[in-house]
Coordinates of C-alpha atoms and ligand atoms in Angstrom, one line a residue:
X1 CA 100.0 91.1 89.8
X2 CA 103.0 89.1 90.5
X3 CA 101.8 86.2 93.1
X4 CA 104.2 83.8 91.5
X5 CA 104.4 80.5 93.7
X6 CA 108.3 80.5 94.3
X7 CA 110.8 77.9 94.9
X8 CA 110.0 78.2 98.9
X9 CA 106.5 77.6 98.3
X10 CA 107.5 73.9 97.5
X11 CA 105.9 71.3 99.1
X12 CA 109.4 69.3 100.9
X13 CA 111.8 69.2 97.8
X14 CA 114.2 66.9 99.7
X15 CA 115.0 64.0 97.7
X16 CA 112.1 64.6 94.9
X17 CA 111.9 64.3 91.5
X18 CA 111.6 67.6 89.8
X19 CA 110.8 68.3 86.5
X20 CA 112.9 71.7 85.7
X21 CA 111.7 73.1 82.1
X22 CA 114.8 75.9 81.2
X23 CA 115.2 77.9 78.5
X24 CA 118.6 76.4 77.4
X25 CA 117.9 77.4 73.9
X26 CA 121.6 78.7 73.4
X27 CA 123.3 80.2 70.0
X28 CA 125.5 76.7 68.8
X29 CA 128.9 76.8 66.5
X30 CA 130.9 74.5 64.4
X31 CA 133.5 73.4 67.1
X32 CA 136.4 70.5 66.9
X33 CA 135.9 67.7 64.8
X34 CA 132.9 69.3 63.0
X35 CA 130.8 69.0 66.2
X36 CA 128.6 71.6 67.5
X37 CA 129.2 73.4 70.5
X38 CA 127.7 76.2 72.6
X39 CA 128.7 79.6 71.1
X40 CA 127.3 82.0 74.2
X41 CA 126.3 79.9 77.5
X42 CA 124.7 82.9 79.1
X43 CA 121.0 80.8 79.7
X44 CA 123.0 78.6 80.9
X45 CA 124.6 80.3 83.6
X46 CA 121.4 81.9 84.4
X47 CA 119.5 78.8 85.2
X48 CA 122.7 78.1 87.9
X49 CA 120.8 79.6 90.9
X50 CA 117.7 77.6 90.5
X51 CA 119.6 74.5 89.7
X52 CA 122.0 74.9 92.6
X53 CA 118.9 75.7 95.2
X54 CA 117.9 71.7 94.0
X55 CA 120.7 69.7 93.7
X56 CA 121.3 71.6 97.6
X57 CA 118.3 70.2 98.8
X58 CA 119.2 66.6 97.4
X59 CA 116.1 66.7 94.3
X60 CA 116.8 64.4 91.2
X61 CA 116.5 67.2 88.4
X62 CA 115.0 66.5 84.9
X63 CA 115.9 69.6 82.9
X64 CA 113.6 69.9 79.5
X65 CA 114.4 72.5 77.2
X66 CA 113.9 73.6 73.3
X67 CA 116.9 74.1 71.5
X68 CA 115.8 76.1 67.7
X69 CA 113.0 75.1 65.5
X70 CA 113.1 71.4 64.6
X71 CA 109.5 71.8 64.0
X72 CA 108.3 68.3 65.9
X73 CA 111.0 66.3 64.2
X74 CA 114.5 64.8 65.2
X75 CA 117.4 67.0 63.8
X76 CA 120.6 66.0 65.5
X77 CA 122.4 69.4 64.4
X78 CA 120.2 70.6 67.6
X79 CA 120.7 67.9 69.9
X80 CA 120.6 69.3 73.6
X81 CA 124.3 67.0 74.3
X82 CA 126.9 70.8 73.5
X83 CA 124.2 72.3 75.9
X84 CA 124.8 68.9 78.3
X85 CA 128.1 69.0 77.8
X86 CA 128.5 72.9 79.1
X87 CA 126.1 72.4 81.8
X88 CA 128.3 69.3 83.4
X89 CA 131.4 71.8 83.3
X90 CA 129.4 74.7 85.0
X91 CA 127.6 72.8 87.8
X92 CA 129.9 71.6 90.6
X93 CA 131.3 68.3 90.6
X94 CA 129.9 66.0 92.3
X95 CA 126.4 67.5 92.3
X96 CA 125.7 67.0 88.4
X97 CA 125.0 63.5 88.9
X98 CA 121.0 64.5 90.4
X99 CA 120.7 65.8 86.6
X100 CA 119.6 64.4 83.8
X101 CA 119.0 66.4 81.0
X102 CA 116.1 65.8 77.9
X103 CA 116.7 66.0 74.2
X104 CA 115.2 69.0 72.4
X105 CA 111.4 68.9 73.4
X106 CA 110.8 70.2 70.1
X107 CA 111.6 67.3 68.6
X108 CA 108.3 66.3 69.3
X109 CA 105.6 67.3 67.6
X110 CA 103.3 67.2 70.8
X111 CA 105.2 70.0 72.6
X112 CA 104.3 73.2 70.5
X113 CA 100.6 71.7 70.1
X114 CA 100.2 71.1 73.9
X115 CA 99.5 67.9 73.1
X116 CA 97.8 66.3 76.6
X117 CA 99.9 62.6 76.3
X118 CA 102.9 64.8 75.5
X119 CA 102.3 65.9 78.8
X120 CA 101.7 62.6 80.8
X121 CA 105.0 61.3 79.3
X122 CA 106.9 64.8 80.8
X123 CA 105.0 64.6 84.2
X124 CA 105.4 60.8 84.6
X125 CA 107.2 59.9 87.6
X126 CA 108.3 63.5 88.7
X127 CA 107.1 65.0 91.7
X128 CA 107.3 68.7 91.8
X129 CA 107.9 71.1 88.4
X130 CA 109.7 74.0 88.4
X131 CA 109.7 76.8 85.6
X132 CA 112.7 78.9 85.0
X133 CA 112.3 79.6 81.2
X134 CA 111.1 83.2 81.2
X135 CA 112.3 82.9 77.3
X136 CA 109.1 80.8 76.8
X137 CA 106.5 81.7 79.0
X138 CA 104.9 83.5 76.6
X139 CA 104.2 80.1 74.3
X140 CA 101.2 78.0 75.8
X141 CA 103.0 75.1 74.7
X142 CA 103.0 71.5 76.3
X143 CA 106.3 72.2 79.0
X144 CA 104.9 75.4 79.8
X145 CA 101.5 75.4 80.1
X146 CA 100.8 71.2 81.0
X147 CA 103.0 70.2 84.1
X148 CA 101.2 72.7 86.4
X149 CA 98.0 71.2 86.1
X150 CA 99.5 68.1 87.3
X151 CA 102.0 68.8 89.9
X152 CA 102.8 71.1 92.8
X153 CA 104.6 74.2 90.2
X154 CA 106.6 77.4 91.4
X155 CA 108.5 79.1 89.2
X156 CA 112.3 79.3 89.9
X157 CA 114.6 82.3 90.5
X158 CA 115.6 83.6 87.1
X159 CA 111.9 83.7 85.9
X160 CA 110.5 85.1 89.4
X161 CA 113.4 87.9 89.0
X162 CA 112.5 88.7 85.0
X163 CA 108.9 89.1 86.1
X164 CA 109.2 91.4 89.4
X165 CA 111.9 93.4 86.8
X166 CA 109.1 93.4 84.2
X167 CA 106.1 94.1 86.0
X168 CA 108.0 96.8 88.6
X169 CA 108.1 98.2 84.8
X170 CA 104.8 97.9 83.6
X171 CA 103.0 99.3 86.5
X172 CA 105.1 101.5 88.5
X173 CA 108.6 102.6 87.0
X174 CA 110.7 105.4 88.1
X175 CA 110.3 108.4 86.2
X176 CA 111.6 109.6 83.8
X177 CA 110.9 106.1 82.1
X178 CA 112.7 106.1 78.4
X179 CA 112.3 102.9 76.3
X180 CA 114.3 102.2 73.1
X181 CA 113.0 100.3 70.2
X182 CA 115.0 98.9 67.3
X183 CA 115.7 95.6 65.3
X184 CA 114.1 94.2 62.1
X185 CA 110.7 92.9 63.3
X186 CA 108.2 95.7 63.2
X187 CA 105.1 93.5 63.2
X188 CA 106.7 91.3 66.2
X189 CA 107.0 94.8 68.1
X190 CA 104.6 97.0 67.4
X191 CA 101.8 95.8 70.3
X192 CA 104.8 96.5 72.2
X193 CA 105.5 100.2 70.7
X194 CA 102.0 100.4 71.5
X195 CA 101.9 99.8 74.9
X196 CA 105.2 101.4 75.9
X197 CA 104.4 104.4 74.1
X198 CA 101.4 105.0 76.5
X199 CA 103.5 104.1 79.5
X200 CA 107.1 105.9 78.9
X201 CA 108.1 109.4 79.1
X202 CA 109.7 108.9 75.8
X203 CA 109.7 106.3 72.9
X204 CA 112.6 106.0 70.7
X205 CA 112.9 104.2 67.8
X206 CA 115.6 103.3 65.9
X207 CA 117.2 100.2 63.9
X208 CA 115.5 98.7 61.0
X209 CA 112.0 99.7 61.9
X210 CA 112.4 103.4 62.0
X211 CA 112.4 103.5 58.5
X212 CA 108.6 102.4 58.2
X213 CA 107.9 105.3 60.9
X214 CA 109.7 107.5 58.7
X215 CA 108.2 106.4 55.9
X216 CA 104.7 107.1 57.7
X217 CA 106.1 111.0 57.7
X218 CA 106.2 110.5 54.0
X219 CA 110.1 111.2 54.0
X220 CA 112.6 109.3 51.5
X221 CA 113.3 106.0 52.7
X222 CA 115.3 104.8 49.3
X223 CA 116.1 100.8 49.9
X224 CA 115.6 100.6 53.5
X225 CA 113.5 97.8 55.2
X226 CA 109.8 99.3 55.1
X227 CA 107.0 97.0 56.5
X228 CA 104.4 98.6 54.0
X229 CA 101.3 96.9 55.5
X230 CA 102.4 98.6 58.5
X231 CA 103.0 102.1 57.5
X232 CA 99.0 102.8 58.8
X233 CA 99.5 101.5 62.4
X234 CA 102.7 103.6 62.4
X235 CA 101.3 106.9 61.4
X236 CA 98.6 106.2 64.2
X237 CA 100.9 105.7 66.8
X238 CA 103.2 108.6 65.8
X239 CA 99.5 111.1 65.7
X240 CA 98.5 109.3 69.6
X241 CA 99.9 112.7 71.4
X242 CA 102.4 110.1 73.2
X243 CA 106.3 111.3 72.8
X244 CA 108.1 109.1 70.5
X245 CA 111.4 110.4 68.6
X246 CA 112.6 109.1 65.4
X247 CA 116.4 109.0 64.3
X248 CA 117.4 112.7 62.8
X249 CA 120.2 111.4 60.7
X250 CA 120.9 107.9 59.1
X251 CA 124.0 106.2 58.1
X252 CA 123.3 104.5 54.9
X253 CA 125.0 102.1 52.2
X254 CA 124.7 103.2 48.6
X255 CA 123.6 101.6 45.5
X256 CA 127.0 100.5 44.2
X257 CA 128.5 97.2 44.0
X258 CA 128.3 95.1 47.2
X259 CA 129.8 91.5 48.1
X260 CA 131.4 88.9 46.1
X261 CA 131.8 91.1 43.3
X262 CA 135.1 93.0 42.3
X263 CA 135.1 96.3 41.6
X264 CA 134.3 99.6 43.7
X265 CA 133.0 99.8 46.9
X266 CA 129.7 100.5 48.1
X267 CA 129.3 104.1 49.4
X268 CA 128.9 104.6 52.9
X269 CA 127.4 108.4 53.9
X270 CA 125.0 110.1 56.5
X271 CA 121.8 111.6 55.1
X272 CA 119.3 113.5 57.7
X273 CA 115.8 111.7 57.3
X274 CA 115.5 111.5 53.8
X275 CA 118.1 109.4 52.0
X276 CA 118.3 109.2 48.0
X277 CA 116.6 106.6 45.8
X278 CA 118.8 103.3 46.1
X279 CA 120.4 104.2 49.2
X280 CA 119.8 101.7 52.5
X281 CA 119.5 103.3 56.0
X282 CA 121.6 100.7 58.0
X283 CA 122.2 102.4 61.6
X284 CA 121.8 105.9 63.0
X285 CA 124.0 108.3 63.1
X286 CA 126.1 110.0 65.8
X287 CA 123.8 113.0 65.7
X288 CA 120.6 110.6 66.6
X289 CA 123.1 108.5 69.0
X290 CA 123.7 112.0 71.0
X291 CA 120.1 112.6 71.2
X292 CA 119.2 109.3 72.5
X293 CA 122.4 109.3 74.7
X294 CA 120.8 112.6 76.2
X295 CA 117.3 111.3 77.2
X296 CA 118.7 108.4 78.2
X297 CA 121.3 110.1 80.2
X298 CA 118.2 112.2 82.3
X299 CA 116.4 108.7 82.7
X300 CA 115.3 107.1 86.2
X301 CA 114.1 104.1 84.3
X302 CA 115.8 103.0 80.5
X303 CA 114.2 99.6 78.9
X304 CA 116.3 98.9 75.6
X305 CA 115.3 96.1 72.7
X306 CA 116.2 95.8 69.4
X307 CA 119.6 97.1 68.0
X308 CA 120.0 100.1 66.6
X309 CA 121.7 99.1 63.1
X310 CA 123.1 96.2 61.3
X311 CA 126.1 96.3 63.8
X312 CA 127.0 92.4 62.8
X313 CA 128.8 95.0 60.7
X314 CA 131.2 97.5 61.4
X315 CA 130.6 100.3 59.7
X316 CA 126.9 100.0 61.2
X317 CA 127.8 99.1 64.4
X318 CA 128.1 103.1 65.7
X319 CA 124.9 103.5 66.9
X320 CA 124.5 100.1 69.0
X321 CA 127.3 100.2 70.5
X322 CA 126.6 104.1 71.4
X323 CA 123.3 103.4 73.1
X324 CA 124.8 100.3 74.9
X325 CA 127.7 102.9 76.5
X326 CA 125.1 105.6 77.0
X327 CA 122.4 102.7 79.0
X328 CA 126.1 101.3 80.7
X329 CA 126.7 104.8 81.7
X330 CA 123.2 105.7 82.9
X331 CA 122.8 106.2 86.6
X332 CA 119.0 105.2 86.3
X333 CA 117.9 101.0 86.2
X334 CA 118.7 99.8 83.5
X335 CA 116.9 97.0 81.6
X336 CA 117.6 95.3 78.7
X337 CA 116.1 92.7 76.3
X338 CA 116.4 90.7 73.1
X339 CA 118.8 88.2 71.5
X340 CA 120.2 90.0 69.3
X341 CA 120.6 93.1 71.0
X342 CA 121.9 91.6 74.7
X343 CA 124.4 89.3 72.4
X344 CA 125.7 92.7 71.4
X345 CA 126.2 93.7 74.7
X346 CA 128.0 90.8 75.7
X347 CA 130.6 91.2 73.2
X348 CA 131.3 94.8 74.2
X349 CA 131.6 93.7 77.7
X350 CA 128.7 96.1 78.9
X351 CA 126.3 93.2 80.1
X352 CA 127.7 93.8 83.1
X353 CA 127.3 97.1 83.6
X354 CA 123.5 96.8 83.1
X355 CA 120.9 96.2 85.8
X356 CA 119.0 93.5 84.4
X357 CA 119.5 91.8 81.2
X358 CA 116.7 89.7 80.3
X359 CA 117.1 85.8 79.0
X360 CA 113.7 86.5 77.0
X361 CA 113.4 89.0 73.8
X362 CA 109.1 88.2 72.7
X363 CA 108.8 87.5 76.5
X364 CA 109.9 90.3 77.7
X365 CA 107.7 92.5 75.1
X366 CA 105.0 90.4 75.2
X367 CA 104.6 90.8 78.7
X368 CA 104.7 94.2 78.1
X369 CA 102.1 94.4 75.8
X370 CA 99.7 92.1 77.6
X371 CA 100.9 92.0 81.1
X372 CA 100.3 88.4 82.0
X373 CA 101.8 85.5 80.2
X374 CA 100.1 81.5 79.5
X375 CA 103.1 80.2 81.7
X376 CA 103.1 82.7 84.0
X377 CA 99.0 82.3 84.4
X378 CA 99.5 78.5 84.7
X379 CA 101.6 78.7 87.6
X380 CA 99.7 80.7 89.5
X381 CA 96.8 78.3 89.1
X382 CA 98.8 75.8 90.7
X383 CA 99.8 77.8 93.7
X384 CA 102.8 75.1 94.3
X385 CA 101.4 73.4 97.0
X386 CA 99.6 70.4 96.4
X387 CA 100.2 67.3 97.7
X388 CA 103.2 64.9 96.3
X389 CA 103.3 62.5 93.6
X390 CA 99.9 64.4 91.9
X391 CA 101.0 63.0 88.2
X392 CA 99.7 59.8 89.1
X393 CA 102.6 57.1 89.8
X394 CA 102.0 54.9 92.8
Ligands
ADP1 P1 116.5 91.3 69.1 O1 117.0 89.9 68.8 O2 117.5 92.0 70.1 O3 115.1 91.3 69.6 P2 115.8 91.8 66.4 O4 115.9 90.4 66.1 O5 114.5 92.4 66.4 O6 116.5 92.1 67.8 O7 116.7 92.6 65.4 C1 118.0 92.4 65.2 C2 118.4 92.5 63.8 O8 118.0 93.7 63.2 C3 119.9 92.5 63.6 O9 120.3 91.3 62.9 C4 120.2 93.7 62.8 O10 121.2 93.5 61.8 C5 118.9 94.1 62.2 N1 118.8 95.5 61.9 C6 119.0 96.5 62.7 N2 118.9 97.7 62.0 C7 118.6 97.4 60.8 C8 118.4 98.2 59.6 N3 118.5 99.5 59.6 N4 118.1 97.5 58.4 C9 118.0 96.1 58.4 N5 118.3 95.4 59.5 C10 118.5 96.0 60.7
MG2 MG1 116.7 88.7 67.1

């Protein structure tokens, strides 16, 4: 499937103007004086390579980005200057002065509409375009989906990397192939359970959305996230014949006083799959964490998205960070996905330790699910080889 037109396929990038759309959409904090600054630079970093291969060759570089969800209007809170700023300290000296860098693209209406004179005004005097923001190849919006159909378009090393990684998964892993599911967003995921249901030797499920699945089996969920309009799709995927395990035990917070109130502590305690009225499941527990651990352990192929609990707190923290060790200590590839989950990661100090870890979360499903992506299509249209200057200019 591949056939992605790659930086090599470039017509001469010697001294061109190229338009480089990134996914630069980093996690921002209140820094000194008030000002924000960039909390994790990890996109960042990863767009390096690509950037460096440019600059090399002596190309002017336009980087265009979206930064949060301004919603077609100017918000300064996400201004791309922290993301700038960073970039300038990562790229070597004297090289960053080839790079300019745009404000938020979603400051503009015309970006998430495709609008076509959006377009003309992020073609216009650029020569070649360049895509390395595998985070939003899966939105046809203008910067994704518009440049190619005007200039000579390959798609730069990060995304060409996600996508052999991705598709090498999607048609042809190495078996055993497990994949783990967790997070909050059931409805996001579940064309993704779908599809890796029928394509791993095991699904499983844990974090918020086992609870729905559980709930399906018609055990006790007490106060735990349930998607109710989803409880249907989830008993049909759990009757499909394909193998997909549910948590056996839960760690879950009880109905007592939480927060900013004084007074006794909420309960924390372990139930098996059916808690009691009141109670929340908010992570698995270690007997569910050694069971995963163990199929994950026998794995050629692991594929990980969505944490396994509220691990932003402690006391639910157990069963992500004991899948991360178990996917770190697994002598199969190793992929892994999401923002949330691959932030985790890099806090433990296990990104490392993981074969691939993807810049794209609904990217990285999505191409699961569907196995071609609206950027992804639109380069390969444009083959990357037609003739200079094709967004009009003289
Ligand atoms: P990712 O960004 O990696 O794709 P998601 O955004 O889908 O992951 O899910 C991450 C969120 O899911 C985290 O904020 C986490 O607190 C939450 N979560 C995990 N388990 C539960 C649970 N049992 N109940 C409620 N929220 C949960
Ligand atoms: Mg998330």
């Amino acid at each position: 499937m591949t056939n992605l037109p790659v930086l090599e396929d470039l017509p001469d990038p010697r001294g061109a103007r190229v338009l480089l759309r990134a996914d630069l959409n980093v996690p921002l904090r209140t820094g000194r004086a008030g000002r924000p600054e960039v909390a994790d630079d990890f996109r960042i970093r990863a767009l390096l390579p690509t950037l460096a291969w440019l600059l090399e060759r002596d190309a002017r570089v336009t980087i265009c980005s979206h930064l949060g969800r301004p919603k077609g209007r100017v918000d300064p809170a996400l201004s791309m200057a922290p993301v700038c700023q960073r970039l300038k300290e990562l790229v070597p000296e004297g090289l960053f002065s080839g790079v300019r860098v745009m404000e938020n693209l979603r400051f503009d209406p015309g970006e998430e509409a495709d609008d076509a004179a959006f377009v003309d005004q992020l073609v216009r005097g650029q020569d070649l375009y360049v895509n390395d923001a595998f985070g939003a190849v899966h939105r046809a919006h203008a910067s994704v989906v518009g440049p190619p159909a005007r200039l000579p378009s390959v798609a730069g090393r990060l995304l060409a990397r996600e996508v052999e990684v991705l598709e090498r998964i999607n048609e042809d892993p190495a078996r055993p192939f497990v994949a783990v599911v967790g997070g909050a967003k059931l409805t996001d995921k579940l064309g993704a359970l779908n599809a890796l249901s029928e394509k791993a030797n095991a699904l499983l499920i844990g974090g918020g959305m086992c609870f729905t699945f559980l709930a399906a089996l018609g055990h006790e969920v007490g106060a735990s996230l349930v998607d109710h309009g989803r409880i249907d799709s989830c008993r049909q995927l759990l009757e499909s014949g394909h193998r997909i395990v549910l948590p056996s035990d839960v760690v879950a917070l009880g109905p007592g006083v939480t927060g900013d109130t004084e007074g006794a502590p909420a309960q924390v305690r372990r139930f098996g799959r059916d808690l009691l009225v009141g109670w929340r499941g908010l992570d698995v527990g270690p007997e569910t964490v050694a069971g995963f651990a163990n199929e994950i352990s026998r794995a050629a192929t692991v594929l990980w998205n969505g944490p396994m609990g509220v691990f932003e707190d402690e006391r639910f923290g157990a069963g992500t960070w004991g899948i991360a060790d178990a996917l770190a200590s697994s002598k199969g590839f190793t992929v892994v996905g999401g923002g949330d989950t691959t932030a985790a990661l890099r806090t433990h100090g296990l990104a490392e330790r993981i074969d691939h870890v993807s810049t794209g979360g609904g990217a990285m499903l999505e191409l699961i699910e569907k196995g071609d992506l609206p950027g992804l299509a639109a380069l390969r249209a444009s083959g990357g080889s037609r003739p200079r200057r094709a967004g009009g200019e003289p």
